[in-house]
Coordinates of C-alpha atoms and ligand atoms in Angstrom, one line a residue:
M17 CA -0.9 -82.9 18.6
K18 CA 0.8 -80.1 19.7
R19 CA -0.7 -76.5 18.8
R20 CA 0.0 -72.9 19.4
N21 CA -2.9 -70.5 18.1
S22 CA -6.1 -70.4 16.8
M23 CA -4.8 -69.1 13.4
H24 CA -5.4 -71.1 10.2
P25 CA -2.6 -72.6 9.0
D26 CA -0.4 -71.7 5.4
L27 CA 0.5 -75.0 4.8
I28 CA 0.1 -78.3 6.0
L29 CA 2.3 -81.0 5.4
Y30 CA 0.8 -84.2 5.5
N31 CA 1.3 -88.0 5.8
G32 CA 5.1 -87.8 6.0
K33 CA 7.5 -88.6 8.0
I34 CA 8.6 -85.5 9.7
R35 CA 12.2 -85.3 11.8
S36 CA 11.7 -82.8 14.3
F37 CA 15.8 -83.2 14.9
A38 CA 14.6 -82.3 18.6
A39 CA 16.7 -83.6 21.6
N40 CA 13.7 -86.0 22.1
G41 CA 14.3 -87.5 18.8
S42 CA 10.6 -87.0 17.8
T43 CA 8.9 -87.4 14.9
F44 CA 5.9 -86.8 13.5
E45 CA 3.3 -87.5 10.3
A46 CA 2.3 -84.1 9.7
L47 CA 2.9 -80.3 10.4
A48 CA 1.2 -77.1 9.8
S49 CA 2.5 -73.6 9.3
A50 CA 1.3 -70.0 9.9
G51 CA 3.2 -67.1 9.2
G52 CA 5.8 -68.7 8.8
R53 CA 6.0 -70.6 11.8
I54 CA 5.3 -74.3 12.7
V55 CA 2.2 -73.9 14.7
A56 CA 1.4 -77.7 15.3
T57 CA 3.0 -80.7 14.9
G58 CA 0.9 -84.2 15.0
A59 CA -0.9 -87.0 13.5
S60 CA -2.0 -86.5 10.0
D61 CA -5.6 -86.2 10.4
E62 CA -6.0 -84.2 13.3
I63 CA -3.5 -82.0 11.6
R64 CA -5.8 -81.7 8.7
R65 CA -8.7 -80.7 10.9
L66 CA -7.2 -77.5 11.2
A67 CA -6.9 -76.3 7.9
G68 CA -8.9 -73.5 6.2
R69 CA -10.3 -73.2 3.1
D70 CA -6.7 -71.0 1.6
T71 CA -4.9 -73.5 3.4
E72 CA -2.0 -75.3 1.3
Q73 CA -2.2 -78.8 1.7
I74 CA 1.0 -80.9 0.4
D75 CA 0.9 -84.7 0.9
L76 CA 4.6 -86.1 1.7
E77 CA 3.7 -89.4 0.3
G78 CA 5.8 -91.1 3.1
R79 CA 8.9 -89.0 2.5
T80 CA 11.3 -87.5 5.1
A81 CA 11.2 -84.1 6.0
I82 CA 14.2 -82.6 7.9
P83 CA 14.9 -78.7 8.9
G84 CA 15.9 -76.5 6.7
L85 CA 20.2 -77.0 6.4
T86 CA 22.5 -74.0 7.2
D87 CA 26.1 -73.7 5.6
T88 CA 28.0 -71.3 8.3
H89 CA 30.6 -70.4 5.9
V90 CA 29.7 -69.2 1.9
H91 CA 31.0 -66.1 -0.1
L92 CA 27.8 -66.8 -2.0
A93 CA 27.2 -63.0 -2.9
E94 CA 31.0 -62.8 -4.0
K95 CA 30.9 -65.8 -6.2
G96 CA 27.1 -66.2 -7.2
T97 CA 27.7 -63.8 -9.7
A98 CA 30.7 -65.6 -10.9
E99 CA 29.1 -68.6 -11.4
M100 CA 26.9 -66.8 -13.8
E101 CA 29.5 -65.1 -15.5
F102 CA 32.4 -66.9 -15.5
V103 CA 34.0 -69.4 -17.6
D104 CA 34.4 -72.3 -15.7
C105 CA 37.7 -74.2 -15.8
R106 CA 37.3 -76.6 -12.7
D107 CA 38.3 -79.9 -13.4
F108 CA 35.9 -80.9 -11.1
Y109 CA 32.9 -80.2 -13.1
T110 CA 34.3 -79.9 -16.6
E111 CA 36.5 -82.3 -18.5
T112 CA 40.1 -80.3 -17.7
Y113 CA 42.5 -82.5 -17.8
S114 CA 45.7 -79.7 -19.1
I115 CA 47.0 -76.5 -19.7
G116 CA 45.8 -76.8 -23.3
D117 CA 42.4 -77.7 -22.1
I118 CA 42.3 -74.5 -19.8
L119 CA 43.4 -72.4 -23.1
Q120 CA 41.2 -74.1 -25.7
T121 CA 38.0 -73.3 -23.2
L122 CA 39.6 -69.8 -22.8
A123 CA 40.1 -69.5 -26.1
K124 CA 36.7 -70.4 -27.4
R125 CA 34.8 -67.7 -24.9
A126 CA 37.6 -65.4 -26.5
A127 CA 36.5 -65.7 -29.8
E128 CA 32.8 -64.8 -28.7
T129 CA 34.0 -61.9 -26.8
P130 CA 35.1 -58.5 -28.3
K131 CA 38.6 -57.9 -28.0
G132 CA 39.6 -55.6 -25.1
S133 CA 37.2 -56.9 -23.1
W134 CA 37.7 -59.1 -19.8
I135 CA 38.0 -62.8 -19.6
V136 CA 37.6 -64.0 -15.8
A137 CA 37.7 -67.5 -15.6
H138 CA 37.6 -70.2 -12.7
G139 CA 40.0 -73.7 -12.2
S140 CA 39.8 -75.6 -9.4
P141 CA 42.1 -75.1 -5.9
M142 CA 45.2 -77.5 -6.0
Q143 CA 44.3 -78.0 -9.8
D144 CA 48.3 -77.7 -10.5
F145 CA 48.1 -81.1 -8.8
R146 CA 45.8 -82.9 -11.2
L147 CA 46.9 -81.1 -14.4
K148 CA 49.0 -83.5 -16.9
E149 CA 51.9 -80.5 -16.7
K150 CA 51.4 -80.7 -12.9
H151 CA 51.7 -76.6 -12.7
F152 CA 49.5 -73.7 -13.7
P153 CA 49.4 -72.4 -16.8
D154 CA 51.5 -68.9 -16.8
R155 CA 51.6 -65.5 -18.5
H156 CA 53.3 -67.0 -21.5
D157 CA 50.8 -69.5 -21.7
L158 CA 47.6 -67.5 -21.8
D159 CA 49.1 -64.6 -24.3
R160 CA 49.4 -67.5 -26.9
A161 CA 46.2 -68.7 -26.7
I162 CA 44.2 -65.4 -26.0
P163 CA 46.7 -62.5 -27.1
D164 CA 44.1 -60.0 -27.4
H165 CA 41.4 -60.1 -24.2
P166 CA 42.8 -59.3 -20.8
V167 CA 42.5 -63.2 -19.4
S168 CA 42.7 -63.6 -15.5
I169 CA 42.1 -67.0 -14.3
S170 CA 42.0 -67.9 -10.4
F171 CA 42.6 -71.7 -8.9
G172 CA 40.9 -71.4 -5.8
A173 CA 40.7 -68.0 -3.8
H174 CA 44.1 -67.7 -3.3
I175 CA 45.8 -67.8 -6.5
T176 CA 45.3 -65.6 -9.7
I177 CA 47.4 -65.7 -13.0
A178 CA 47.1 -63.3 -15.2
N179 CA 48.0 -62.9 -19.2
T180 CA 50.4 -60.0 -20.4
L181 CA 47.4 -57.4 -21.1
A182 CA 45.7 -58.1 -18.1
L183 CA 49.5 -57.6 -16.1
K184 CA 49.4 -54.0 -17.8
L185 CA 45.9 -53.0 -17.1
A186 CA 46.4 -53.4 -13.4
K187 CA 50.2 -52.0 -14.0
I188 CA 52.0 -54.9 -12.7
T189 CA 55.7 -55.0 -13.4
K190 CA 59.0 -55.9 -12.8
D191 CA 59.2 -53.3 -10.9
S192 CA 56.1 -54.0 -8.4
A193 CA 56.9 -54.5 -4.9
D194 CA 54.9 -57.2 -3.4
P195 CA 51.9 -55.6 -1.8
A196 CA 51.7 -56.3 2.3
G197 CA 50.4 -59.5 2.8
G198 CA 50.8 -60.8 -1.4
A199 CA 53.1 -62.0 -3.9
I200 CA 53.9 -61.3 -7.2
R201 CA 55.7 -63.8 -8.5
K202 CA 58.5 -63.1 -11.0
D203 CA 60.9 -65.2 -13.8
P204 CA 64.5 -65.9 -11.2
Q205 CA 66.0 -64.8 -14.7
T206 CA 64.9 -61.6 -16.1
G207 CA 62.8 -60.7 -13.1
E208 CA 59.3 -60.6 -15.0
P209 CA 56.3 -61.1 -13.2
T210 CA 55.1 -64.6 -14.7
G211 CA 51.3 -63.5 -14.2
E212 CA 51.0 -65.8 -10.7
L213 CA 49.7 -63.5 -7.9
H214 CA 49.1 -64.2 -4.5
E215 CA 46.6 -63.3 -1.9
R216 CA 46.3 -60.0 -1.5
A217 CA 48.5 -59.1 -4.6
Q218 CA 45.2 -60.9 -6.3
L219 CA 43.7 -57.5 -5.5
L220 CA 45.5 -55.3 -7.8
L221 CA 44.1 -57.4 -10.6
R222 CA 40.6 -57.1 -9.5
K223 CA 40.4 -53.2 -9.0
A224 CA 41.7 -53.4 -13.0
A225 CA 39.3 -55.6 -13.8
P226 CA 35.4 -54.2 -14.3
V227 CA 33.9 -57.2 -13.3
F228 CA 30.1 -57.3 -13.0
S229 CA 27.4 -54.3 -12.9
Y230 CA 25.0 -53.7 -9.4
L231 CA 22.2 -55.6 -11.3
Q232 CA 24.3 -58.7 -12.0
L233 CA 25.2 -59.6 -8.4
K234 CA 21.5 -58.8 -7.3
D235 CA 20.7 -61.5 -10.3
G236 CA 23.9 -64.0 -8.9
I237 CA 22.6 -63.7 -5.8
V238 CA 19.2 -64.7 -6.3
Y239 CA 20.6 -67.6 -8.5
A240 CA 23.0 -68.7 -6.1
L241 CA 20.4 -68.9 -3.4
N242 CA 17.8 -70.8 -5.6
Q243 CA 21.2 -73.5 -6.4
C244 CA 21.0 -73.5 -2.5
L245 CA 17.5 -74.5 -2.0
E246 CA 17.5 -77.8 -4.4
R247 CA 20.3 -78.9 -1.7
G248 CA 17.8 -78.5 1.2
V249 CA 19.5 -74.8 2.3
T250 CA 17.5 -72.5 4.0
T251 CA 20.1 -70.5 5.6
V252 CA 23.6 -69.2 4.5
H253 CA 26.2 -67.1 6.5
D254 CA 28.1 -65.0 3.8
I255 CA 31.1 -63.4 4.1
V256 CA 31.1 -59.7 2.4
R257 CA 33.8 -57.3 1.8
S258 CA 31.8 -54.0 0.9
G259 CA 28.5 -52.2 0.9
E260 CA 27.1 -53.5 -2.7
P261 CA 26.0 -56.8 -1.7
V262 CA 25.0 -55.5 1.6
R263 CA 22.8 -53.2 -0.2
A264 CA 21.9 -55.9 -3.2
Y265 CA 20.4 -58.2 -0.4
Q266 CA 18.7 -55.8 1.3
E267 CA 16.8 -55.0 -1.7
I268 CA 16.3 -58.6 -2.7
F269 CA 14.7 -58.8 0.4
K270 CA 12.4 -55.7 0.4
E271 CA 11.4 -56.6 -3.3
G272 CA 10.4 -60.2 -1.4
K273 CA 12.4 -62.2 -3.7
L274 CA 15.7 -63.8 -1.1
P275 CA 14.9 -67.2 -1.6
A276 CA 17.0 -68.0 1.3
R277 CA 18.3 -66.4 5.0
V278 CA 21.2 -65.2 5.2
S279 CA 23.8 -63.9 8.1
L280 CA 25.9 -61.2 7.1
L281 CA 29.7 -61.7 7.7
P282 CA 31.4 -58.6 6.7
R283 CA 34.9 -58.5 6.2
V284 CA 36.8 -55.9 8.3
I285 CA 40.2 -56.1 7.5
E286 CA 41.3 -56.2 3.5
S287 CA 38.1 -54.9 2.8
F288 CA 36.4 -51.8 1.5
I289 CA 34.0 -52.0 5.5
E290 CA 36.0 -51.1 8.1
S291 CA 35.2 -52.3 11.9
K292 CA 35.2 -49.0 12.7
S293 CA 32.6 -47.8 10.2
L294 CA 30.4 -50.9 11.9
I295 CA 31.1 -49.8 15.3
E296 CA 30.1 -46.5 14.6
L297 CA 26.7 -47.1 13.5
G298 CA 26.3 -48.9 16.5
L299 CA 25.5 -52.3 14.6
I300 CA 25.7 -55.5 17.0
T301 CA 25.4 -59.3 16.1
G302 CA 21.9 -60.4 14.7
F303 CA 20.6 -56.8 13.8
G304 CA 18.2 -57.3 11.3
N305 CA 15.3 -59.8 10.7
E306 CA 14.7 -63.6 10.2
W307 CA 15.5 -63.2 6.8
L308 CA 19.4 -61.0 7.1
R309 CA 20.9 -60.4 9.7
V310 CA 24.5 -59.1 10.9
G311 CA 26.2 -62.1 12.2
G312 CA 29.8 -60.8 13.1
V313 CA 32.5 -59.7 11.1
K314 CA 35.4 -61.6 9.5
M315 CA 38.7 -61.4 9.2
S316 CA 41.6 -64.1 8.1
I317 CA 45.0 -64.3 9.6
D318 CA 47.0 -66.4 7.0
G319 CA 46.6 -67.2 3.7
G320 CA 44.7 -70.3 2.1
I321 CA 45.7 -74.1 2.0
T322 CA 45.3 -74.3 -1.3
G323 CA 47.9 -71.8 -2.3
R324 CA 50.3 -72.5 0.1
N325 CA 49.5 -69.8 2.2
A326 CA 48.6 -71.0 5.2
C327 CA 50.9 -70.1 8.1
F328 CA 52.4 -72.9 9.5
Y329 CA 55.5 -73.1 12.2
D330 CA 57.4 -75.7 9.8
P331 CA 57.4 -75.4 5.9
Y332 CA 55.4 -76.9 3.4
E333 CA 56.5 -80.2 2.6
D334 CA 56.9 -79.2 -1.3
D335 CA 58.4 -76.3 -0.5
E336 CA 60.9 -75.8 2.1
H337 CA 61.5 -72.5 2.8
N338 CA 57.8 -71.5 2.9
C339 CA 55.6 -71.4 6.3
G340 CA 53.3 -69.5 4.4
I341 CA 51.7 -65.6 4.9
I342 CA 50.2 -64.3 7.7
R343 CA 48.1 -61.1 6.6
I344 CA 47.2 -59.8 10.1
E345 CA 49.9 -59.0 12.7
Q346 CA 49.2 -60.0 16.3
D347 CA 48.5 -56.1 17.4
E348 CA 46.0 -55.6 14.3
L349 CA 44.5 -58.6 15.2
N350 CA 44.1 -58.1 19.1
E351 CA 43.3 -54.4 18.5
T352 CA 40.8 -55.3 15.7
V353 CA 39.0 -58.0 17.8
L354 CA 39.2 -56.8 21.1
R355 CA 37.2 -53.8 19.1
C356 CA 34.6 -55.6 17.7
H357 CA 34.1 -57.8 20.6
T358 CA 33.8 -55.3 23.6
A359 CA 31.4 -53.6 20.6
G360 CA 29.2 -56.6 20.8
L361 CA 30.0 -58.0 17.3
R362 CA 30.6 -61.6 17.2
C363 CA 34.2 -62.5 15.1
C364 CA 34.6 -65.0 12.9
V365 CA 38.7 -65.1 12.8
H366 CA 39.8 -67.0 9.5
A367 CA 43.4 -69.5 10.3
I368 CA 44.6 -72.1 8.5
G369 CA 47.9 -73.0 9.6
D370 CA 49.1 -74.0 13.5
R371 CA 50.7 -70.7 13.8
A372 CA 47.4 -69.1 12.7
F373 CA 45.4 -70.9 15.1
D374 CA 47.7 -69.9 18.1
M375 CA 47.0 -66.3 17.1
A376 CA 43.4 -66.2 16.5
L377 CA 43.2 -67.9 20.3
G378 CA 45.7 -65.7 21.7
A379 CA 43.6 -62.3 20.1
Y380 CA 40.3 -64.1 21.6
E381 CA 41.7 -64.9 25.1
N382 CA 43.2 -61.1 25.6
A383 CA 39.6 -59.5 24.2
I384 CA 37.7 -61.7 26.7
E385 CA 40.0 -61.0 29.6
K386 CA 40.2 -57.4 28.9
S387 CA 36.3 -57.6 28.6
P388 CA 34.9 -60.5 30.3
R389 CA 31.5 -61.4 28.0
K390 CA 29.6 -64.4 27.9
D391 CA 27.9 -65.8 24.8
H392 CA 30.0 -64.2 22.8
R393 CA 30.1 -67.1 20.3
H394 CA 33.6 -66.4 18.6
R395 CA 35.0 -68.4 15.6
I396 CA 37.8 -69.9 14.3
E397 CA 37.0 -70.4 10.7
H398 CA 38.8 -73.9 9.4
M399 CA 40.0 -74.6 12.6
G400 CA 38.9 -78.2 13.2
N401 CA 40.6 -79.1 10.0
W402 CA 43.9 -79.8 11.3
L403 CA 46.1 -79.5 14.3
A404 CA 43.8 -79.5 16.9
S405 CA 46.2 -80.3 19.4
P406 CA 44.8 -81.0 22.9
E407 CA 46.2 -78.3 24.4
R408 CA 44.2 -76.1 21.5
M409 CA 41.0 -78.2 22.2
Q410 CA 41.4 -77.1 26.0
R411 CA 41.9 -73.3 25.0
M412 CA 38.9 -73.7 22.3
V413 CA 36.4 -75.0 25.5
R414 CA 37.7 -73.0 28.2
S415 CA 37.0 -69.5 26.1
G416 CA 34.2 -71.2 24.5
I417 CA 35.3 -70.6 20.7
I418 CA 33.5 -71.8 18.1
A419 CA 35.4 -74.2 15.7
I420 CA 34.1 -73.9 12.0
P421 CA 36.1 -77.4 10.0
N422 CA 35.7 -77.6 5.9
I423 CA 35.4 -81.5 5.4
A424 CA 34.9 -80.4 1.8
I425 CA 38.3 -79.3 1.3
G426 CA 39.4 -82.8 2.5
Y427 CA 36.7 -84.2 0.4
Y428 CA 37.8 -82.5 -2.8
V429 CA 41.6 -81.9 -2.2
G430 CA 42.7 -83.5 0.5
D431 CA 45.1 -85.8 -1.5
A432 CA 46.8 -82.9 -2.7
I433 CA 47.2 -81.2 0.8
L434 CA 48.7 -84.6 2.2
D435 CA 51.3 -83.9 -0.7
C436 CA 52.2 -80.0 0.5
V437 CA 51.2 -80.3 4.5
G438 CA 52.4 -83.7 4.7
E439 CA 51.1 -87.3 6.2
K440 CA 53.0 -86.4 10.0
R441 CA 50.6 -83.0 10.2
L442 CA 47.3 -84.7 8.9
T443 CA 47.4 -87.9 10.6
K444 CA 44.5 -86.3 12.6
A445 CA 42.8 -84.0 9.9
F446 CA 39.1 -83.5 10.3
P447 CA 38.9 -85.2 13.9
F448 CA 35.1 -84.5 14.1
R449 CA 34.9 -87.8 16.6
T450 CA 37.5 -86.0 18.9
L451 CA 36.7 -82.6 18.8
L452 CA 33.0 -83.7 20.1
K453 CA 34.7 -85.8 22.7
N454 CA 36.7 -82.8 24.0
G455 CA 33.6 -80.6 24.3
V456 CA 34.5 -78.6 20.9
I457 CA 31.5 -76.8 19.4
I458 CA 32.1 -77.8 15.6
A459 CA 29.6 -76.5 12.8
G460 CA 30.0 -76.9 9.1
G461 CA 31.5 -74.4 6.1
S462 CA 31.5 -75.0 3.1
D463 CA 34.0 -71.8 1.7
S464 CA 31.4 -72.3 -1.4
P465 CA 30.3 -71.5 -4.0
G466 CA 33.5 -70.3 -5.4
Y467 CA 35.6 -74.0 -5.3
W468 CA 32.5 -76.6 -4.9
P469 CA 28.9 -76.0 -4.7
V470 CA 27.3 -75.3 -1.4
D471 CA 26.3 -78.8 -0.5
P472 CA 25.7 -80.1 3.0
L473 CA 24.4 -83.4 2.3
R474 CA 27.7 -84.4 0.1
D475 CA 29.5 -82.8 3.6
I476 CA 27.3 -84.4 6.0
A477 CA 27.9 -88.3 3.8
A478 CA 31.8 -87.2 3.8
C479 CA 31.5 -86.6 7.9
V480 CA 30.0 -89.9 8.6
S481 CA 31.1 -92.4 5.9
R482 CA 35.0 -90.5 5.6
R483 CA 35.2 -91.7 1.9
M484 CA 36.7 -88.9 0.0
R485 CA 35.8 -87.9 -3.7
W486 CA 39.7 -89.3 -4.3
G487 CA 39.2 -92.8 -3.6
D488 CA 40.6 -93.1 0.1
V489 CA 38.6 -93.4 3.0
W490 CA 40.3 -91.0 5.3
I491 CA 41.0 -91.8 9.2
P492 CA 38.0 -93.7 9.8
E493 CA 38.2 -93.5 13.4
E494 CA 37.4 -90.0 13.0
R495 CA 33.7 -90.7 11.8
I496 CA 30.8 -89.2 13.4
S497 CA 27.2 -90.2 13.8
L498 CA 24.7 -89.1 11.2
Q499 CA 23.0 -87.3 13.7
E500 CA 26.1 -85.3 14.8
A501 CA 27.0 -84.7 11.2
F502 CA 23.5 -83.5 10.3
A503 CA 23.6 -80.9 13.7
M504 CA 26.6 -79.2 12.3
H505 CA 24.4 -78.2 9.4
T506 CA 20.8 -77.8 11.7
T507 CA 21.0 -77.8 15.8
T508 CA 24.8 -76.6 16.2
A509 CA 24.6 -74.2 13.1
A510 CA 21.5 -72.2 14.6
Y511 CA 23.5 -71.8 17.9
V512 CA 26.5 -70.6 16.0
G513 CA 24.2 -68.2 14.3
F514 CA 22.4 -66.7 17.4
E515 CA 19.1 -68.6 16.1
E516 CA 18.6 -71.6 18.2
N517 CA 15.5 -70.3 19.3
D518 CA 14.2 -69.6 15.8
K519 CA 15.9 -72.5 13.7
G520 CA 17.7 -76.1 13.3
T521 CA 14.7 -78.1 14.8
L522 CA 11.0 -78.6 13.5
E523 CA 9.2 -77.9 16.4
V524 CA 6.2 -75.6 17.8
G525 CA 7.2 -71.7 17.5
K526 CA 10.0 -72.4 15.5
L527 CA 10.7 -71.3 11.7
A528 CA 9.1 -73.8 8.8
D529 CA 11.8 -74.1 6.9
I530 CA 12.1 -77.8 5.8
A531 CA 13.7 -79.9 3.5
V532 CA 11.8 -82.9 1.7
C533 CA 14.1 -85.4 0.9
A534 CA 13.8 -87.9 -1.6
E535 CA 14.6 -91.1 0.5
D536 CA 15.3 -91.2 4.4
P537 CA 18.7 -90.3 4.8
F538 CA 18.8 -92.7 8.2
V539 CA 17.6 -95.4 6.2
I540 CA 20.0 -95.3 3.1
Q541 CA 23.7 -96.2 3.3
P542 CA 25.8 -93.0 4.9
E543 CA 28.2 -92.6 1.2
K544 CA 24.7 -92.5 -0.2
I545 CA 23.8 -89.2 0.9
K546 CA 25.6 -87.0 -1.4
D547 CA 23.3 -88.2 -3.9
L548 CA 20.4 -87.9 -2.2
K549 CA 17.5 -85.6 -3.9
V550 CA 16.0 -82.5 -2.0
E551 CA 12.5 -82.8 -3.5
M552 CA 11.1 -79.7 -2.2
T553 CA 12.7 -76.6 0.0
I554 CA 10.3 -74.5 2.4
V555 CA 11.5 -71.6 3.6
G556 CA 9.1 -69.4 6.0
G557 CA 6.1 -72.0 5.1
E558 CA 6.6 -71.2 1.4
V559 CA 7.7 -73.5 -0.9
G560 CA 11.0 -72.4 -2.7
Y561 CA 11.7 -75.3 -4.6
R562 CA 10.3 -78.0 -5.8
A563 CA 12.3 -81.3 -8.1
Ligands
LIG22 ZN1 36.4 -68.6 3.3

């Protein structure tokens, strides 16, 4: 038995198969926690002997417990509320096969909504690829079904379509110029906007639509974090772009209602938050406590792949004039990264296309050269999805840059991405075996919950089985082991959060963040892990979720 102090435990789990995920691979039957941390591990009878009068004892009945999981890239505060309020037209979760189906769902909501009030809906990324018509609805389609309400429907994070009333409220006309880093699609004949807005142009619409109140935002955050607990997730790295969610998180924490731990990644370009403000405040990475802290800053170089706006050197297969959009030029990027790096703020730069990868690497190399610092743990969001050439991997390892790939995007829309990016560029998509072999540090981020729910078990199953939702076993030679896939959401994810002393394994001294599974994930078929039920999730020694 390993034991830390003489305090009576608050909680004892016993009669289980507790997988520590420690380097020595140890498992034990029982564990005790006090004050939120693990104080003892060992055999059931010896741990139970530590119990005091007030100790809660839970019989695991032979079930497997693992460390609580981390998702290192989510848009939770923003999209959590959306999950509660928005009209769901995502084909992964609803019976939506055609533009007609979308219009019907929207019209139904319109019938229950006072005229003139906004209707805000979510579709899925690349849904045009799967809709019967093989294209998105345009503003005229939306007008036909919903003439009296402003309507906006986003298809992933990078494309939003508005009806005529919504365009009018956002003051988008045939004379509106494209905002920098965005595009207002126009009819080639009439020059009138079609309603389709890309990247930064979507902000014009968002500014016009009063989406939700502060109280709704707070409720939405709690709701979305509770959803995370249902999948064994006890930590998320959440990207925020205004002070509102930051304030909401602090209030929820103070009220003692934060269901899971959050590392905040404020976005500092195309955001209401400026890097200057954070630096002037003197905030550095890690500020906060074990529930809520500053994890670094986020910025986006190119657009999203699902809007065909990720920036490649070569054009898209299905759009020969399009190489994507650069949202931050190299000078501004270098300057911002250097400023944050020097101030002690870890950077998380979004790059999806190969041109954007090289820009991100260039900015990091420049900052590290000018202001050498070990242990910066800078990240490139979405690197490791594809085009990880030997040279790029070498640069990553040399500078200690972490890759945050997103297997969920391959799982859900890999077939559509194959069509637009092309087989050739994707011969080594999600090359996790190769990345690990070359020493690149990878941790898992899902980009949830706007696209799909936070669910590392789904992502782990995909990494190990390479079985995608659209049917294929995609590039099986890049499979990784179950331990390696779990590490992306436990031990490595803890390192990525600068929290390896607190999280990632179940060992004496670490936070008692634990997921109890219905079956042992190391025994069932890898593909089935995505359906593995989480029966209980414990955060800081307290049961946060019970099935
Ligand atoms: Zn993202």
